[in-house]
Amino acid sequence: GAVVSQHPSWVICKSGTSVKIECRSLDFQATTMFWYRQFPKQSLMLMATSNEGSKATYEQGVEKDKFLINHASLTLSTLTVTSAHPEDSSFYICSAVQADSPLHFGNGTRLTVT
Amino acid sequence: QQQVKQSPQSLIVQKGGISIINCAYENTAFDYFPWYQQFPGKGPALLIAIRPDVSEKKEGRFTISFNKSAKQFSLHIMDSQPGDSATYFCAASGYTGNQFYFGTGTSLTVIP
């Protein structure tokens, strides 16, 4: 089945630094990738939708200058959390989809900002 | 506005019992309804999905029942096992590749 690889699986960083999370579709070309944030025991909160070669579409309330998304190719999207603060600590999950195919998720990245 | 409403929020079932999770939607343009299973610290995994041209789809112990007129669909887990303990999300989409709308999730606990 389709595999979406997300890296790193966990990261600890100091306040004020930036962190980059990668999302790769391993065996298919993803026309669209989504980035979610999930708080403990809560649902998935869509942050942004990205299509290859175009700017990401951010959901209302998500700071695009803080959460930089780059969808450089049909198999790679990156989320960079800039100037991270403790309140950015969360579980970030990407997903990828190809036309007429199911949506598949990465295994998530646990970000802890100290 | 919540596009997909899911209930219950949590569910406790005895081993061997049937777990039932319900979802409802309003947008009649939705035509793809997947269910995802998520274990702690992991991303959601596609469990089973249905399109509105059928009323039921079964894969092993997992069955989706779909009621187009009522705009409702449900996940049934037969012979529930402790290993099924996880959070389950229903979702809906207009067409694959477009926006996906997720329910709020159901935490299932299967007790031995």
PDB file of C-alpha atoms in Angstrom:
ATOM      1  CA  GLY A   1       0.000   0.000   0.000  1.00  0.00           C
ATOM      2  CA  ALA A   2       0.882   3.644  -0.262  1.00  0.00           C
ATOM      3  CA  VAL A   3       3.451   4.806   2.241  1.00  0.00           C
ATOM      4  CA  VAL A   4       4.017   8.286   3.542  1.00  0.00           C
ATOM      5  CA  SER A   5       7.252   8.807   5.433  1.00  0.00           C
ATOM      6  CA  GLN A   6       7.572  11.620   7.939  1.00  0.00           C
ATOM      7  CA  HIS A   7      10.845  12.634   9.524  1.00  0.00           C
ATOM      8  CA  PRO A   8      11.872  13.151  12.235  1.00  0.00           C
ATOM      9  CA  SER A   9       9.490  11.194  14.426  1.00  0.00           C
ATOM     10  CA  TRP A  10      10.369  13.373  17.368  1.00  0.00           C
ATOM     11  CA  VAL A  11      12.446  16.475  17.937  1.00  0.00           C
ATOM     12  CA  ILE A  12      13.368  18.637  20.885  1.00  0.00           C
ATOM     13  CA  CYS A  13      14.516  22.173  20.239  1.00  0.00           C
ATOM     14  CA  LYS A  14      15.215  25.316  22.187  1.00  0.00           C
ATOM     15  CA  SER A  15      12.899  28.272  22.130  1.00  0.00           C
ATOM     16  CA  GLY A  16      13.707  30.648  19.295  1.00  0.00           C
ATOM     17  CA  THR A  17      15.155  28.062  16.948  1.00  0.00           C
ATOM     18  CA  SER A  18      13.573  26.664  13.781  1.00  0.00           C
ATOM     19  CA  VAL A  19      12.648  23.085  13.068  1.00  0.00           C
ATOM     20  CA  LYS A  20      12.037  21.433   9.706  1.00  0.00           C
ATOM     21  CA  ILE A  21       9.773  18.417   9.280  1.00  0.00           C
ATOM     22  CA  GLU A  22       9.828  16.397   6.062  1.00  0.00           C
ATOM     23  CA  CYS A  23       6.983  14.470   4.510  1.00  0.00           C
ATOM     24  CA  ARG A  24       7.634  12.109   1.612  1.00  0.00           C
ATOM     25  CA  SER A  25       5.334   9.947  -0.429  1.00  0.00           C
ATOM     26  CA  LEU A  26       7.438   6.870  -1.069  1.00  0.00           C
ATOM     27  CA  ASP A  27       5.594   4.995  -3.779  1.00  0.00           C
ATOM     28  CA  PHE A  28       3.296   7.508  -5.396  1.00  0.00           C
ATOM     29  CA  GLN A  29       3.273  11.075  -6.617  1.00  0.00           C
ATOM     30  CA  ALA A  30       1.216  13.197  -4.277  1.00  0.00           C
ATOM     31  CA  THR A  31      -0.795  15.867  -6.012  1.00  0.00           C
ATOM     32  CA  THR A  32      -1.752  17.330  -2.667  1.00  0.00           C
ATOM     33  CA  MET A  33      -0.240  17.184   0.797  1.00  0.00           C
ATOM     34  CA  PHE A  34      -1.881  18.285   4.012  1.00  0.00           C
ATOM     35  CA  TRP A  35      -0.364  19.304   7.322  1.00  0.00           C
ATOM     36  CA  TYR A  36      -2.198  18.779  10.590  1.00  0.00           C
ATOM     37  CA  ARG A  37      -1.607  19.566  14.199  1.00  0.00           C
ATOM     38  CA  GLN A  38      -2.994  17.335  16.900  1.00  0.00           C
ATOM     39  CA  PHE A  39      -3.258  18.080  20.596  1.00  0.00           C
ATOM     40  CA  PRO A  40      -3.486  15.220  23.109  1.00  0.00           C
ATOM     41  CA  LYS A  41      -6.716  13.281  22.805  1.00  0.00           C
ATOM     42  CA  GLN A  42      -8.085  15.692  20.241  1.00  0.00           C
ATOM     43  CA  SER A  43      -8.936  15.536  16.587  1.00  0.00           C
ATOM     44  CA  LEU A  44      -6.798  16.519  13.644  1.00  0.00           C
ATOM     45  CA  MET A  45      -6.574  20.237  13.074  1.00  0.00           C
ATOM     46  CA  LEU A  46      -5.827  21.071   9.467  1.00  0.00           C
ATOM     47  CA  MET A  47      -3.109  23.686   9.225  1.00  0.00           C
ATOM     48  CA  ALA A  48      -2.534  23.971   5.500  1.00  0.00           C
ATOM     49  CA  THR A  49      -2.955  22.347   2.125  1.00  0.00           C
ATOM     50  CA  SER A  50      -0.124  22.320  -0.347  1.00  0.00           C
ATOM     51  CA  ASN A  51       0.063  21.464  -4.007  1.00  0.00           C
ATOM     52  CA  GLU A  52       3.322  20.856  -5.794  1.00  0.00           C
ATOM     53  CA  GLY A  53       4.825  24.003  -7.212  1.00  0.00           C
ATOM     54  CA  SER A  54       2.323  26.400  -5.727  1.00  0.00           C
ATOM     55  CA  LYS A  55       1.920  28.286  -2.484  1.00  0.00           C
ATOM     56  CA  ALA A  56       0.277  26.515   0.413  1.00  0.00           C
ATOM     57  CA  THR A  57      -3.232  27.434   1.440  1.00  0.00           C
ATOM     58  CA  TYR A  58      -3.374  28.068   5.164  1.00  0.00           C
ATOM     59  CA  GLU A  59      -6.393  27.598   7.377  1.00  0.00           C
ATOM     60  CA  GLN A  60      -7.767  30.546   9.249  1.00  0.00           C
ATOM     61  CA  GLY A  61      -5.752  31.328  12.352  1.00  0.00           C
ATOM     62  CA  VAL A  62      -2.583  29.564  11.178  1.00  0.00           C
ATOM     63  CA  GLU A  63       0.367  31.946  10.859  1.00  0.00           C
ATOM     64  CA  LYS A  64       1.919  31.354   7.461  1.00  0.00           C
ATOM     65  CA  ASP A  65       5.098  33.199   8.415  1.00  0.00           C
ATOM     66  CA  LYS A  66       5.555  30.926  11.397  1.00  0.00           C
ATOM     67  CA  PHE A  67       4.668  27.644   9.734  1.00  0.00           C
ATOM     68  CA  LEU A  68       6.480  27.677   6.400  1.00  0.00           C
ATOM     69  CA  ILE A  69       5.399  25.004   3.957  1.00  0.00           C
ATOM     70  CA  ASN A  70       7.337  24.087   0.858  1.00  0.00           C
ATOM     71  CA  HIS A  71       6.055  21.508  -1.599  1.00  0.00           C
ATOM     72  CA  ALA A  72       9.117  21.236  -3.780  1.00  0.00           C
ATOM     73  CA  SER A  73       8.196  18.107  -5.682  1.00  0.00           C
ATOM     74  CA  LEU A  74       5.409  15.582  -6.098  1.00  0.00           C
ATOM     75  CA  THR A  75       6.985  13.440  -3.409  1.00  0.00           C
ATOM     76  CA  LEU A  76       8.226  15.940  -0.837  1.00  0.00           C
ATOM     77  CA  SER A  77       6.683  18.604   1.342  1.00  0.00           C
ATOM     78  CA  THR A  78       8.337  20.291   4.291  1.00  0.00           C
ATOM     79  CA  LEU A  79       6.950  22.167   7.267  1.00  0.00           C
ATOM     80  CA  THR A  80       9.315  24.567   9.020  1.00  0.00           C
ATOM     81  CA  VAL A  81       8.323  25.887  12.411  1.00  0.00           C
ATOM     82  CA  THR A  82      10.195  29.167  12.673  1.00  0.00           C
ATOM     83  CA  SER A  83      11.229  30.794  15.950  1.00  0.00           C
ATOM     84  CA  ALA A  84       9.598  27.993  17.879  1.00  0.00           C
ATOM     85  CA  HIS A  85       8.095  28.637  21.286  1.00  0.00           C
ATOM     86  CA  PRO A  86       6.854  26.224  23.939  1.00  0.00           C
ATOM     87  CA  GLU A  87       3.254  26.735  22.814  1.00  0.00           C
ATOM     88  CA  ASP A  88       4.246  25.265  19.430  1.00  0.00           C
ATOM     89  CA  SER A  89       4.928  21.948  21.128  1.00  0.00           C
ATOM     90  CA  SER A  90       2.527  19.480  19.574  1.00  0.00           C
ATOM     91  CA  PHE A  91       2.132  16.433  17.350  1.00  0.00           C
ATOM     92  CA  TYR A  92       2.393  17.375  13.680  1.00  0.00           C
ATOM     93  CA  ILE A  93       1.131  14.983  11.026  1.00  0.00           C
ATOM     94  CA  CYS A  94       1.313  15.151   7.264  1.00  0.00           C
ATOM     95  CA  SER A  95      -0.825  13.350   4.748  1.00  0.00           C
ATOM     96  CA  ALA A  96      -0.616  12.893   1.027  1.00  0.00           C
ATOM     97  CA  VAL A  97      -3.052  12.034  -1.707  1.00  0.00           C
ATOM     98  CA  GLN A  98      -2.932  11.243  -5.375  1.00  0.00           C
ATOM     99  CA  ALA A  99      -5.931  11.774  -7.604  1.00  0.00           C
ATOM    100  CA  ASP A 100      -8.471   8.943  -7.298  1.00  0.00           C
ATOM    101  CA  SER A 101      -6.517   7.368  -4.451  1.00  0.00           C
ATOM    102  CA  PRO A 102      -7.053   7.284  -0.702  1.00  0.00           C
ATOM    103  CA  LEU A 103      -5.499   9.759   1.712  1.00  0.00           C
ATOM    104  CA  HIS A 104      -2.524   8.366   3.586  1.00  0.00           C
ATOM    105  CA  PHE A 105      -0.836   9.757   6.673  1.00  0.00           C
ATOM    106  CA  GLY A 106       2.713   9.922   7.901  1.00  0.00           C
ATOM    107  CA  ASN A 107       3.520   8.671  11.384  1.00  0.00           C
ATOM    108  CA  GLY A 108       3.701  12.133  12.855  1.00  0.00           C
ATOM    109  CA  THR A 109       6.377  14.246  14.483  1.00  0.00           C
ATOM    110  CA  ARG A 110       6.367  15.006  18.181  1.00  0.00           C
ATOM    111  CA  LEU A 111       7.807  18.492  18.636  1.00  0.00           C
ATOM    112  CA  THR A 112       8.880  19.646  22.080  1.00  0.00           C
ATOM    113  CA  VAL A 113      10.123  23.203  22.472  1.00  0.00           C
ATOM    114  CA  THR A 114      12.019  23.885  25.678  1.00  0.00           C
TER     115      THR A 114
ATOM    116  CA  GLN B   1     -18.977  24.499  11.441  1.00  0.00           C
ATOM    117  CA  GLN B   2     -18.297  20.821  11.890  1.00  0.00           C
ATOM    118  CA  GLN B   3     -18.783  19.174   8.503  1.00  0.00           C
ATOM    119  CA  VAL B   4     -18.737  15.676   9.961  1.00  0.00           C
ATOM    120  CA  LYS B   5     -20.197  14.882  13.373  1.00  0.00           C
ATOM    121  CA  GLN B   6     -18.949  11.794  15.166  1.00  0.00           C
ATOM    122  CA  SER B   7     -20.234   9.981  18.232  1.00  0.00           C
ATOM    123  CA  PRO B   8     -19.624   8.741  20.821  1.00  0.00           C
ATOM    124  CA  GLN B   9     -16.526  10.552  22.026  1.00  0.00           C
ATOM    125  CA  SER B  10     -15.426   7.479  23.938  1.00  0.00           C
ATOM    126  CA  LEU B  11     -16.521   3.882  24.013  1.00  0.00           C
ATOM    127  CA  ILE B  12     -15.755   0.947  26.259  1.00  0.00           C
ATOM    128  CA  VAL B  13     -16.542  -2.535  24.991  1.00  0.00           C
ATOM    129  CA  GLN B  14     -15.954  -5.989  26.371  1.00  0.00           C
ATOM    130  CA  LYS B  15     -13.698  -8.313  24.435  1.00  0.00           C
ATOM    131  CA  GLY B  16     -15.767 -10.160  21.862  1.00  0.00           C
ATOM    132  CA  GLY B  17     -18.435  -7.476  21.736  1.00  0.00           C
ATOM    133  CA  ILE B  18     -19.465  -5.186  18.904  1.00  0.00           C
ATOM    134  CA  SER B  19     -18.124  -1.639  18.776  1.00  0.00           C
ATOM    135  CA  ILE B  20     -20.269   0.861  16.892  1.00  0.00           C
ATOM    136  CA  ILE B  21     -19.192   4.383  15.996  1.00  0.00           C
ATOM    137  CA  ASN B  22     -21.488   6.755  14.166  1.00  0.00           C
ATOM    138  CA  CYS B  23     -20.931   9.713  11.875  1.00  0.00           C
ATOM    139  CA  ALA B  24     -23.252  12.161  10.174  1.00  0.00           C
ATOM    140  CA  TYR B  25     -22.675  14.721   7.454  1.00  0.00           C
ATOM    141  CA  GLU B  26     -24.606  17.509   5.773  1.00  0.00           C
ATOM    142  CA  ASN B  27     -22.885  18.126   2.452  1.00  0.00           C
ATOM    143  CA  THR B  28     -24.488  15.939  -0.204  1.00  0.00           C
ATOM    144  CA  ALA B  29     -21.480  16.566  -2.454  1.00  0.00           C
ATOM    145  CA  PHE B  30     -19.410  14.204  -0.314  1.00  0.00           C
ATOM    146  CA  ASP B  31     -18.865  10.927  -2.119  1.00  0.00           C
ATOM    147  CA  TYR B  32     -16.041   9.225  -0.274  1.00  0.00           C
ATOM    148  CA  PHE B  33     -16.151   8.173   3.372  1.00  0.00           C
ATOM    149  CA  PRO B  34     -13.039   6.637   4.940  1.00  0.00           C
ATOM    150  CA  TRP B  35     -12.394   5.505   8.485  1.00  0.00           C
ATOM    151  CA  TYR B  36      -9.003   5.865  10.121  1.00  0.00           C
ATOM    152  CA  GLN B  37      -7.498   4.118  13.135  1.00  0.00           C
ATOM    153  CA  GLN B  38      -4.898   5.902  15.225  1.00  0.00           C
ATOM    154  CA  PHE B  39      -2.735   4.443  17.958  1.00  0.00           C
ATOM    155  CA  PRO B  40      -1.016   6.753  20.482  1.00  0.00           C
ATOM    156  CA  GLY B  41       2.031   8.465  19.043  1.00  0.00           C
ATOM    157  CA  LYS B  42       1.287   7.293  15.505  1.00  0.00           C
ATOM    158  CA  GLY B  43      -0.356   8.813  12.475  1.00  0.00           C
ATOM    159  CA  PRO B  44      -3.850   7.693  11.457  1.00  0.00           C
ATOM    160  CA  ALA B  45      -3.998   4.609   9.251  1.00  0.00           C
ATOM    161  CA  LEU B  46      -6.688   4.003   6.662  1.00  0.00           C
ATOM    162  CA  LEU B  47      -8.931   1.220   7.901  1.00  0.00           C
ATOM    163  CA  ILE B  48     -11.799   0.965   5.454  1.00  0.00           C
ATOM    164  CA  ALA B  49     -13.662   3.287   3.109  1.00  0.00           C
ATOM    165  CA  ILE B  50     -16.968   3.399   1.260  1.00  0.00           C
ATOM    166  CA  ARG B  51     -18.594   5.304  -1.573  1.00  0.00           C
ATOM    167  CA  PRO B  52     -22.330   6.095  -1.550  1.00  0.00           C
ATOM    168  CA  ASP B  53     -23.203   3.667  -4.324  1.00  0.00           C
ATOM    169  CA  VAL B  54     -23.220   0.818  -1.793  1.00  0.00           C
ATOM    170  CA  SER B  55     -24.920   0.544   1.593  1.00  0.00           C
ATOM    171  CA  GLU B  56     -22.391  -1.695   3.264  1.00  0.00           C
ATOM    172  CA  LYS B  57     -18.773  -2.696   2.958  1.00  0.00           C
ATOM    173  CA  LYS B  58     -17.080  -5.379   4.986  1.00  0.00           C
ATOM    174  CA  GLU B  59     -13.405  -6.099   5.455  1.00  0.00           C
ATOM    175  CA  GLY B  60     -12.669  -8.769   8.002  1.00  0.00           C
ATOM    176  CA  ARG B  61     -14.141  -7.734  11.344  1.00  0.00           C
ATOM    177  CA  PHE B  62     -14.729  -4.155  10.163  1.00  0.00           C
ATOM    178  CA  THR B  63     -17.937  -3.098   8.444  1.00  0.00           C
ATOM    179  CA  ILE B  64     -19.132   0.284   7.236  1.00  0.00           C
ATOM    180  CA  SER B  65     -22.858   0.811   7.029  1.00  0.00           C
ATOM    181  CA  PHE B  66     -23.959   3.733   4.894  1.00  0.00           C
ATOM    182  CA  ASN B  67     -27.373   5.401   4.835  1.00  0.00           C
ATOM    183  CA  LYS B  68     -27.414   7.948   2.026  1.00  0.00           C
ATOM    184  CA  SER B  69     -30.904   9.279   2.713  1.00  0.00           C
ATOM    185  CA  ALA B  70     -30.101   9.908   6.358  1.00  0.00           C
ATOM    186  CA  LYS B  71     -26.600  11.153   5.535  1.00  0.00           C
ATOM    187  CA  GLN B  72     -25.133   8.855   8.124  1.00  0.00           C
ATOM    188  CA  PHE B  73     -22.488   6.164   8.162  1.00  0.00           C
ATOM    189  CA  SER B  74     -21.143   3.964  10.881  1.00  0.00           C
ATOM    190  CA  LEU B  75     -18.246   1.674  11.662  1.00  0.00           C
ATOM    191  CA  HIS B  76     -18.943  -1.696  13.227  1.00  0.00           C
ATOM    192  CA  ILE B  77     -16.132  -3.709  14.759  1.00  0.00           C
ATOM    193  CA  MET B  78     -17.213  -7.282  15.307  1.00  0.00           C
ATOM    194  CA  ASP B  79     -15.590  -9.512  17.921  1.00  0.00           C
ATOM    195  CA  SER B  80     -13.732  -6.516  19.346  1.00  0.00           C
ATOM    196  CA  GLN B  81     -10.251  -7.258  20.676  1.00  0.00           C
ATOM    197  CA  PRO B  82      -7.983  -5.384  23.113  1.00  0.00           C
ATOM    198  CA  GLY B  83      -5.690  -4.688  20.153  1.00  0.00           C
ATOM    199  CA  ASP B  84      -8.515  -2.661  18.601  1.00  0.00           C
ATOM    200  CA  SER B  85      -8.181  -0.127  21.421  1.00  0.00           C
ATOM    201  CA  ALA B  86      -7.356   3.085  19.568  1.00  0.00           C
ATOM    202  CA  THR B  87      -8.897   6.328  18.390  1.00  0.00           C
ATOM    203  CA  TYR B  88     -11.087   6.104  15.315  1.00  0.00           C
ATOM    204  CA  PHE B  89     -11.817   8.981  12.967  1.00  0.00           C
ATOM    205  CA  CYS B  90     -14.437   9.112  10.280  1.00  0.00           C
ATOM    206  CA  ALA B  91     -13.954  11.438   7.335  1.00  0.00           C
ATOM    207  CA  ALA B  92     -15.698  12.674   4.230  1.00  0.00           C
ATOM    208  CA  SER B  93     -14.474  14.064   0.960  1.00  0.00           C
ATOM    209  CA  GLY B  94     -16.002  15.552  -2.173  1.00  0.00           C
ATOM    210  CA  TYR B  95     -13.641  13.589  -4.351  1.00  0.00           C
ATOM    211  CA  THR B  96     -10.353  11.962  -3.570  1.00  0.00           C
ATOM    212  CA  GLY B  97      -7.639  14.586  -3.622  1.00  0.00           C
ATOM    213  CA  ASN B  98      -9.903  17.388  -2.476  1.00  0.00           C
ATOM    214  CA  GLN B  99     -10.418  18.573   1.069  1.00  0.00           C
ATOM    215  CA  PHE B 100     -11.038  15.898   3.684  1.00  0.00           C
ATOM    216  CA  TYR B 101     -13.251  16.651   6.656  1.00  0.00           C
ATOM    217  CA  PHE B 102     -12.687  14.663   9.820  1.00  0.00           C
ATOM    218  CA  GLY B 103     -14.908  13.778  12.731  1.00  0.00           C
ATOM    219  CA  THR B 104     -13.756  14.592  16.235  1.00  0.00           C
ATOM    220  CA  GLY B 105     -12.663  11.036  16.939  1.00  0.00           C
ATOM    221  CA  THR B 106     -13.799   8.183  19.170  1.00  0.00           C
ATOM    222  CA  SER B 107     -11.529   6.670  21.781  1.00  0.00           C
ATOM    223  CA  LEU B 108     -12.271   2.955  21.896  1.00  0.00           C
ATOM    224  CA  THR B 109     -11.190   0.799  24.800  1.00  0.00           C
ATOM    225  CA  VAL B 110     -11.734  -2.942  24.592  1.00  0.00           C
ATOM    226  CA  ILE B 111     -11.433  -4.560  27.982  1.00  0.00           C
ATOM    227  CA  PRO B 112     -10.396  -8.222  28.319  1.00  0.00           C
TER     228      PRO B 112
END
